[in-house]
Amino acid sequence: MRLATAEINLTALATNLARIKQIAPNSKVMAVLKANAYGHGLVTIAQHLQGADAFAVARIDEALALRAGGLTKPIVLLEGFFEASDLPILLANNFETIIHDEHQLAALEQANLDAPIATWLKIDTGMHRLGIEPEQLEQFYSRLKATQNAKQDVRLMTHFPCADDTKNNKTLSQIQHFSKLVGDKIEQICLANSAGIIAWPDSHGDWIRPGLMLYGVSPMLDSVGSDHGLSAVMSLKTRVIAKRSIPAGERVGYGGRWQSQEATQLAVVAMGYGDGYPRHAQEGTPVVINGKRYGIVGSVSMDMITVDIGAENDSVQVGDEVEMWGENLPVEKVAQCAGTIPYELLCNVTPRVSYQYIKDKK
Ligand SMILES: *Cc1c(COP(=O)(O)O)cnc(C)c1O
């Protein structure tokens, strides 16, 4: 009996990429694959994104894993390189680097390289995480143009902190600020994450950087993937391993956190925080068994969860499949019940879960 399983629907992945291209038809796609492709499996996901123009990751090891997996598209390092000794690795593997501060620029200028590296200059237009100050642009631009170690076409990017909130004007002012800075000398620009792609069409520059939406999940505060024509790629599933009858007034699970108000039945489900299911999922967080939603009760344990299926429930049996999130239950909804964001739930799926890749699923 297969227990904790992440079913990865590769047809949905392809459909989501097509949907992204439909939303931003004039932009090239830099598919964001950091953190094991948001928990979906780095190399396999990359192999099934033939239509992407480039890949983006956060760490050099992630980029090397893509090359080791035989992927040949350009790979952009979203945090750039970390020390000068990384530069020959970048060059040998055709990695493109973000330049976000003086240390990186100086290291690049001083390196002794056989050929130039492709660079993206990152400007901080208001996120205040990585990026040079707008006032530093002239200086960084001319120094990149001057060094033999950087390819001649300097490209420019920035990032949005609040694009998921359509009522927040910050994104629009960032877009306007950025386009003033770019002027007419920059050939290629890249601004939009998934939320930018969905909600801020003015941010679709030459390139877009979709992450979450590739996996069929909405980045917006108040919607789910299907509202944007996206389909869930991951369905996290397991099975019922026991069915119990509980009298009224009994306390269930660690700490006795939940007490039955009336006699009921519980389905014990083989899934816990040891699989990456959030321990903070509150009472009533839905799961789907045989097409019907039920709420979890009691504490999430390492390996198990208890689900209240109600008295005299004949439709749930030991061995039945349980969907924790996915095709029939948006991960956005589960994230909300656990006080977190879907990004975290997807990334947190643990190696105990077996991955099953499915093609040609309707
Ligand atoms: C992770 C990341 C993205 C992708 O963000 P999504 O919200 O998942 O689309 C884009 N750009 C940068 C710089 C990132 O770090």
Short mmCIF file of C-alpha atoms and ligand atoms in Angstrom, two decimals:
data_model
loop_
_atom_site.label_atom_id
_atom_site.label_comp_id
_atom_site.label_asym_id
_atom_site.label_seq_id
_atom_site.Cartn_x
_atom_site.Cartn_y
_atom_site.Cartn_z
CA MET A 1 0.00 0.00 0.00
CA ARG A 2 1.49 3.32 -1.04
CA LEU A 3 1.36 5.82 1.83
CA ALA A 4 2.65 9.41 1.67
CA THR A 5 2.98 10.20 -2.02
CA ALA A 6 3.43 13.43 -3.94
CA GLU A 7 1.83 12.93 -7.32
CA ILE A 8 3.38 15.36 -9.76
CA ASN A 9 1.20 16.05 -12.77
CA LEU A 10 3.56 16.95 -15.61
CA THR A 11 0.69 17.70 -17.96
CA ALA A 12 -0.52 20.39 -15.54
CA LEU A 13 3.02 21.80 -15.46
CA ALA A 14 3.04 22.17 -19.25
CA THR A 15 -0.44 23.70 -19.21
CA ASN A 16 0.62 26.24 -16.59
CA LEU A 17 3.63 27.28 -18.65
CA ALA A 18 1.37 27.73 -21.67
CA ARG A 19 -1.02 29.78 -19.55
CA ILE A 20 1.85 32.01 -18.39
CA LYS A 21 2.86 32.63 -21.98
CA GLN A 22 -0.71 33.51 -22.80
CA ILE A 23 -0.79 36.08 -19.99
CA ALA A 24 2.60 37.58 -20.94
CA PRO A 25 2.93 36.79 -24.65
CA ASN A 26 5.85 39.11 -25.35
CA SER A 27 8.12 38.07 -22.53
CA LYS A 28 10.71 35.33 -22.32
CA VAL A 29 10.29 32.94 -19.43
CA MET A 30 12.92 32.41 -16.76
CA ALA A 31 11.37 29.46 -14.90
CA VAL A 32 12.18 29.67 -11.19
CA LEU A 33 13.28 26.27 -9.89
CA LYS A 34 14.89 27.09 -6.55
CA ALA A 35 14.35 24.91 -3.47
CA ASN A 36 14.02 21.68 -5.46
CA ALA A 37 11.53 23.32 -7.84
CA TYR A 38 9.38 24.38 -4.90
CA GLY A 39 9.47 20.82 -3.61
CA HIS A 40 8.43 19.24 -6.92
CA GLY A 41 11.78 17.72 -7.92
CA LEU A 42 14.40 19.93 -9.59
CA VAL A 43 15.66 17.93 -12.55
CA THR A 44 12.41 16.27 -13.57
CA ILE A 45 10.54 19.56 -13.48
CA ALA A 46 13.28 21.23 -15.54
CA GLN A 47 13.19 18.41 -18.08
CA HIS A 48 9.49 19.04 -18.59
CA LEU A 49 9.83 22.78 -19.08
CA GLN A 50 11.24 22.62 -22.59
CA GLY A 51 9.26 25.74 -23.45
CA ALA A 52 11.08 27.91 -20.91
CA ASP A 53 13.83 30.21 -22.19
CA ALA A 54 16.01 29.95 -19.08
CA PHE A 55 15.99 28.59 -15.55
CA ALA A 56 16.58 30.51 -12.33
CA VAL A 57 17.79 29.15 -9.01
CA ALA A 58 19.03 30.65 -5.74
CA ARG A 59 22.20 28.65 -5.13
CA ILE A 60 25.11 27.46 -7.22
CA ASP A 61 24.57 23.85 -6.10
CA GLU A 62 21.07 23.95 -7.53
CA ALA A 63 22.44 25.16 -10.85
CA LEU A 64 25.13 22.45 -10.84
CA ALA A 65 22.46 19.81 -10.17
CA LEU A 66 20.61 20.99 -13.28
CA ARG A 67 23.76 20.69 -15.40
CA ALA A 68 24.48 17.26 -13.89
CA GLY A 69 20.94 16.31 -14.91
CA GLY A 70 21.78 17.18 -18.51
CA LEU A 71 19.92 20.49 -18.74
CA THR A 72 21.55 22.91 -21.17
CA LYS A 73 19.43 26.07 -21.05
CA PRO A 74 20.88 29.27 -19.54
CA ILE A 75 20.68 29.27 -15.74
CA VAL A 76 20.43 32.50 -13.76
CA LEU A 77 21.71 32.65 -10.18
CA LEU A 78 19.20 34.88 -8.39
CA GLU A 79 21.57 35.74 -5.56
CA GLY A 80 24.59 35.79 -7.81
CA PHE A 81 27.88 34.24 -6.70
CA PHE A 82 29.17 34.32 -3.14
CA GLU A 83 32.94 34.40 -3.48
CA ALA A 84 35.49 35.07 -6.18
CA SER A 85 36.41 31.38 -6.41
CA ASP A 86 32.86 30.69 -7.68
CA LEU A 87 33.51 32.64 -10.88
CA PRO A 88 35.35 29.90 -12.81
CA ILE A 89 32.46 27.55 -11.95
CA LEU A 90 30.00 30.06 -13.38
CA LEU A 91 32.02 30.39 -16.55
CA ALA A 92 32.57 26.66 -17.02
CA ASN A 93 28.86 25.93 -16.63
CA ASN A 94 27.40 28.88 -18.50
CA PHE A 95 25.65 30.32 -15.44
CA GLU A 96 24.42 33.90 -15.56
CA THR A 97 24.89 35.92 -12.40
CA ILE A 98 22.98 38.65 -10.66
CA ILE A 99 25.20 41.49 -9.49
CA HIS A 100 23.63 43.08 -6.45
CA ASP A 101 26.50 44.73 -4.59
CA GLU A 102 29.95 46.21 -4.71
CA HIS A 103 31.69 43.05 -3.47
CA GLN A 104 30.42 41.07 -6.41
CA LEU A 105 31.28 43.75 -8.93
CA ALA A 106 34.79 44.17 -7.55
CA ALA A 107 35.37 40.39 -7.53
CA LEU A 108 34.21 40.19 -11.14
CA GLU A 109 36.47 43.08 -12.21
CA GLN A 110 39.49 41.57 -10.54
CA ALA A 111 38.99 37.98 -11.71
CA ASN A 112 41.25 36.41 -14.26
CA LEU A 113 38.80 34.72 -16.62
CA ASP A 114 39.18 33.32 -20.13
CA ALA A 115 35.80 34.59 -21.26
CA PRO A 116 33.08 36.98 -20.07
CA ILE A 117 30.14 36.01 -17.85
CA ALA A 118 26.55 37.08 -18.52
CA THR A 119 25.27 39.43 -15.83
CA TRP A 120 22.01 40.86 -14.55
CA LEU A 121 22.29 44.03 -12.53
CA LYS A 122 19.77 44.03 -9.72
CA ILE A 123 18.35 47.34 -8.56
CA ASP A 124 16.59 47.78 -5.26
CA THR A 125 13.42 49.71 -6.06
CA GLY A 126 11.89 49.21 -2.63
CA MET A 127 12.17 45.63 -1.40
CA HIS A 128 15.37 46.45 0.51
CA ARG A 129 16.70 42.94 0.44
CA LEU A 130 19.19 42.55 -2.42
CA GLY A 131 20.10 45.14 -5.01
CA ILE A 132 22.11 48.28 -5.63
CA GLU A 133 20.67 51.71 -4.90
CA PRO A 134 19.13 53.43 -7.92
CA GLU A 135 21.79 56.17 -7.61
CA GLN A 136 24.51 53.55 -8.10
CA LEU A 137 23.16 52.45 -11.47
CA GLU A 138 25.31 54.74 -13.64
CA GLN A 139 28.47 53.64 -11.90
CA PHE A 140 27.71 49.92 -11.93
CA TYR A 141 26.54 50.05 -15.51
CA SER A 142 29.69 51.68 -16.80
CA ARG A 143 31.96 49.45 -14.77
CA LEU A 144 30.20 46.34 -16.12
CA LYS A 145 30.53 47.71 -19.64
CA ALA A 146 34.23 48.34 -19.01
CA THR A 147 35.28 44.99 -17.60
CA GLN A 148 36.29 42.22 -19.96
CA ASN A 149 34.87 39.72 -17.50
CA ALA A 150 31.23 40.71 -18.14
CA LYS A 151 29.34 40.21 -21.37
CA GLN A 152 28.51 43.46 -23.11
CA ASP A 153 24.75 43.41 -22.86
CA VAL A 154 24.12 44.50 -19.31
CA ARG A 155 20.64 43.44 -18.27
CA LEU A 156 18.59 44.91 -15.49
CA MET A 157 16.20 43.46 -12.94
CA THR A 158 14.30 44.30 -9.79
CA HIS A 159 11.92 42.48 -7.44
CA PHE A 160 8.49 43.21 -5.91
CA PRO A 161 7.65 42.81 -2.22
CA CYS A 162 3.90 43.48 -2.47
CA ALA A 163 2.73 42.42 -5.93
CA ASP A 164 0.34 39.87 -4.38
CA ASP A 165 -1.78 42.76 -3.07
CA THR A 166 -3.64 44.48 -5.90
CA LYS A 167 -4.69 47.32 -3.60
CA ASN A 168 -1.13 48.26 -2.76
CA ASN A 169 0.27 50.99 -5.05
CA LYS A 170 3.85 50.15 -4.23
CA THR A 171 4.23 47.82 -7.20
CA LEU A 172 3.08 50.44 -9.69
CA SER A 173 5.47 53.01 -8.29
CA GLN A 174 8.30 50.47 -8.47
CA ILE A 175 7.47 49.77 -12.12
CA GLN A 176 7.47 53.49 -12.91
CA HIS A 177 10.69 54.12 -11.02
CA PHE A 178 12.37 51.19 -12.75
CA SER A 179 11.37 52.27 -16.24
CA LYS A 180 12.77 55.76 -15.60
CA LEU A 181 16.06 54.22 -14.51
CA VAL A 182 16.28 51.93 -17.51
CA GLY A 183 16.10 54.77 -20.04
CA ASP A 184 17.08 53.64 -23.50
CA LYS A 185 20.49 52.09 -23.00
CA ILE A 186 19.46 48.83 -21.35
CA GLU A 187 18.57 46.03 -23.73
CA GLN A 188 16.82 43.54 -21.49
CA ILE A 189 14.82 43.94 -18.34
CA CYS A 190 13.10 41.58 -15.91
CA LEU A 191 10.74 42.57 -13.11
CA ALA A 192 7.81 40.23 -12.60
CA ASN A 193 7.44 37.28 -10.25
CA SER A 194 4.18 35.29 -10.44
CA ALA A 195 2.13 38.01 -8.74
CA GLY A 196 3.55 40.62 -11.10
CA ILE A 197 2.68 38.43 -14.09
CA ILE A 198 -0.91 37.99 -12.90
CA ALA A 199 -1.73 41.41 -11.49
CA TRP A 200 0.66 43.97 -12.99
CA PRO A 201 0.81 43.72 -16.80
CA ASP A 202 3.05 46.80 -16.98
CA SER A 203 5.73 44.71 -15.30
CA HIS A 204 6.00 42.10 -18.09
CA GLY A 205 9.31 43.25 -19.54
CA ASP A 206 11.55 41.30 -21.90
CA TRP A 207 11.69 38.54 -19.29
CA ILE A 208 9.40 37.26 -16.54
CA ARG A 209 10.31 35.11 -13.53
CA PRO A 210 7.40 32.82 -12.66
CA GLY A 211 7.87 30.44 -9.75
CA LEU A 212 4.76 29.53 -7.80
CA MET A 213 2.32 29.82 -10.70
CA LEU A 214 4.27 27.24 -12.72
CA TYR A 215 3.23 24.79 -10.06
CA GLY A 216 -0.41 25.78 -10.45
CA VAL A 217 -0.69 27.82 -7.29
CA SER A 218 -1.90 31.39 -6.89
CA PRO A 219 0.50 33.92 -5.41
CA MET A 220 -2.35 36.38 -4.78
CA LEU A 221 -3.77 37.02 -1.34
CA ASP A 222 -7.36 36.11 -2.13
CA SER A 223 -7.49 33.55 -4.93
CA VAL A 224 -6.51 30.01 -5.87
CA GLY A 225 -4.70 28.77 -8.96
CA SER A 226 -7.82 27.78 -10.86
CA ASP A 227 -9.05 31.39 -10.67
CA HIS A 228 -6.14 32.22 -12.98
CA GLY A 229 -6.46 29.23 -15.29
CA LEU A 230 -3.74 27.26 -13.48
CA SER A 231 -3.84 23.60 -12.41
CA ALA A 232 -2.22 22.14 -9.29
CA VAL A 233 0.91 20.17 -10.19
CA MET A 234 1.42 18.48 -6.81
CA SER A 235 -1.23 16.36 -5.14
CA LEU A 236 -0.08 15.15 -1.74
CA LYS A 237 -1.81 11.90 -0.92
CA THR A 238 -1.84 9.08 1.56
CA ARG A 239 -4.23 6.48 2.97
CA VAL A 240 -6.53 5.84 5.90
CA ILE A 241 -4.75 3.31 8.15
CA ALA A 242 -7.37 2.96 10.89
CA LYS A 243 -10.95 3.87 11.63
CA ARG A 244 -12.01 4.40 15.24
CA SER A 245 -15.24 5.01 17.10
CA ILE A 246 -14.93 7.62 19.84
CA PRO A 247 -17.57 8.29 22.52
CA ALA A 248 -18.57 11.84 23.44
CA GLY A 249 -16.20 13.72 25.73
CA GLU A 250 -12.95 11.89 24.81
CA ARG A 251 -9.73 13.74 24.23
CA VAL A 252 -7.73 12.76 21.16
CA GLY A 253 -4.05 12.87 20.32
CA TYR A 254 -0.99 14.52 21.92
CA GLY A 255 -1.86 16.96 24.65
CA GLY A 256 -5.52 15.98 24.38
CA ARG A 257 -6.01 19.16 22.44
CA TRP A 258 -9.31 18.15 20.90
CA GLN A 259 -12.33 16.73 22.70
CA SER A 260 -15.25 15.03 20.98
CA GLN A 261 -18.53 16.84 21.61
CA GLU A 262 -20.57 13.81 20.61
CA ALA A 263 -19.92 10.22 19.63
CA THR A 264 -18.12 10.13 16.31
CA GLN A 265 -15.67 8.24 14.16
CA LEU A 266 -12.12 9.15 13.36
CA ALA A 267 -10.09 8.22 10.33
CA VAL A 268 -6.42 7.88 11.23
CA VAL A 269 -4.41 9.07 8.24
CA ALA A 270 -0.76 8.24 7.55
CA MET A 271 0.60 11.74 7.15
CA GLY A 272 2.30 14.04 9.63
CA TYR A 273 4.87 16.74 10.05
CA GLY A 274 7.48 14.07 9.30
CA ASP A 275 6.14 14.21 5.76
CA GLY A 276 6.02 17.99 5.72
CA TYR A 277 2.38 18.43 6.63
CA PRO A 278 2.19 21.60 8.78
CA ARG A 279 1.99 20.90 12.52
CA HIS A 280 0.15 24.17 12.97
CA ALA A 281 -2.78 23.19 10.76
CA GLN A 282 -5.74 24.18 12.87
CA GLU A 283 -8.77 22.10 13.76
CA GLY A 284 -11.02 21.76 10.74
CA THR A 285 -8.25 22.02 8.13
CA PRO A 286 -9.76 20.08 5.22
CA VAL A 287 -8.63 16.81 3.66
CA VAL A 288 -10.44 15.00 0.85
CA ILE A 289 -11.49 11.35 1.16
CA ASN A 290 -13.48 9.78 -1.66
CA GLY A 291 -14.35 13.17 -3.09
CA LYS A 292 -15.63 14.62 0.17
CA ARG A 293 -14.01 17.16 2.49
CA TYR A 294 -13.51 16.37 6.17
CA GLY A 295 -11.73 18.36 8.89
CA ILE A 296 -8.71 17.28 10.88
CA VAL A 297 -8.96 17.27 14.68
CA GLY A 298 -6.34 17.10 17.43
CA SER A 299 -2.61 17.67 17.08
CA VAL A 300 -0.79 16.78 13.91
CA SER A 301 1.73 14.08 14.91
CA MET A 302 4.95 13.16 13.15
CA ASP A 303 3.39 10.30 11.21
CA MET A 304 -0.37 10.59 11.64
CA ILE A 305 -3.36 12.87 11.61
CA THR A 306 -6.85 12.23 12.95
CA VAL A 307 -9.81 13.25 10.84
CA ASP A 308 -13.38 13.54 12.15
CA ILE A 309 -15.53 11.64 9.65
CA GLY A 310 -18.73 11.72 11.72
CA ALA A 311 -20.79 8.90 13.25
CA GLU A 312 -22.01 6.06 11.06
CA ASN A 313 -19.81 6.93 8.14
CA ASP A 314 -19.69 3.91 5.81
CA SER A 315 -18.11 5.74 2.92
CA VAL A 316 -14.66 5.98 4.50
CA GLN A 317 -12.74 2.72 4.94
CA VAL A 318 -9.24 1.64 5.90
CA GLY A 319 -7.07 1.80 2.78
CA ASP A 320 -8.98 4.68 1.20
CA GLU A 321 -6.95 7.41 -0.43
CA VAL A 322 -6.71 10.78 1.29
CA GLU A 323 -5.73 13.98 -0.50
CA MET A 324 -4.02 16.50 1.79
CA TRP A 325 -3.81 19.12 -0.94
CA GLY A 326 -3.66 19.24 -4.72
CA GLU A 327 -6.06 18.68 -7.55
CA ASN A 328 -9.21 18.64 -5.40
CA LEU A 329 -8.06 20.80 -2.51
CA PRO A 330 -6.03 23.96 -3.14
CA VAL A 331 -2.80 24.11 -1.14
CA GLU A 332 -3.62 27.81 -0.73
CA LYS A 333 -6.55 26.77 1.47
CA VAL A 334 -4.45 24.45 3.63
CA ALA A 335 -1.79 27.16 3.99
CA GLN A 336 -4.42 29.58 5.21
CA CYS A 337 -5.59 27.05 7.84
CA ALA A 338 -2.00 26.61 8.99
CA GLY A 339 -1.12 30.29 9.18
CA THR A 340 1.44 30.08 6.41
CA ILE A 341 1.83 30.48 2.66
CA PRO A 342 1.61 27.79 -0.03
CA TYR A 343 5.29 28.31 -0.90
CA GLU A 344 6.32 26.96 2.50
CA LEU A 345 4.06 23.91 2.37
CA LEU A 346 5.34 22.89 -1.06
CA CYS A 347 9.01 23.38 -0.13
CA ASN A 348 8.62 21.48 3.13
CA VAL A 349 7.58 18.11 1.72
CA THR A 350 10.21 15.75 3.16
CA PRO A 351 12.27 12.97 1.55
CA ARG A 352 10.08 10.35 3.23
CA VAL A 353 7.35 11.15 0.75
CA SER A 354 7.63 9.15 -2.46
CA TYR A 355 7.34 11.08 -5.69
CA GLN A 356 5.30 9.77 -8.55
CA TYR A 357 5.53 11.62 -11.87
CA ILE A 358 2.47 11.38 -14.05
CA LYS A 359 2.26 12.27 -17.74
CA ASP A 360 -0.72 12.60 -20.02
CA LYS A 361 -3.16 13.06 -17.17
CA LYS A 362 -6.35 14.73 -18.33
C1 LIG B 1 11.56 33.19 -5.89
C2 LIG B 1 11.75 34.35 -6.78
C3 LIG B 1 10.89 34.54 -7.87
C4 LIG B 1 9.66 33.70 -8.13
O1 LIG B 1 8.64 34.14 -7.27
P1 LIG B 1 7.17 33.52 -7.35
O2 LIG B 1 6.38 34.36 -6.42
O3 LIG B 1 7.29 32.12 -6.88
O4 LIG B 1 6.74 33.61 -8.75
C5 LIG B 1 11.18 35.58 -8.74
N1 LIG B 1 12.25 36.39 -8.52
C6 LIG B 1 13.07 36.25 -7.47
C7 LIG B 1 14.21 37.18 -7.29
C8 LIG B 1 12.84 35.23 -6.55
O5 LIG B 1 13.66 35.10 -5.50
#
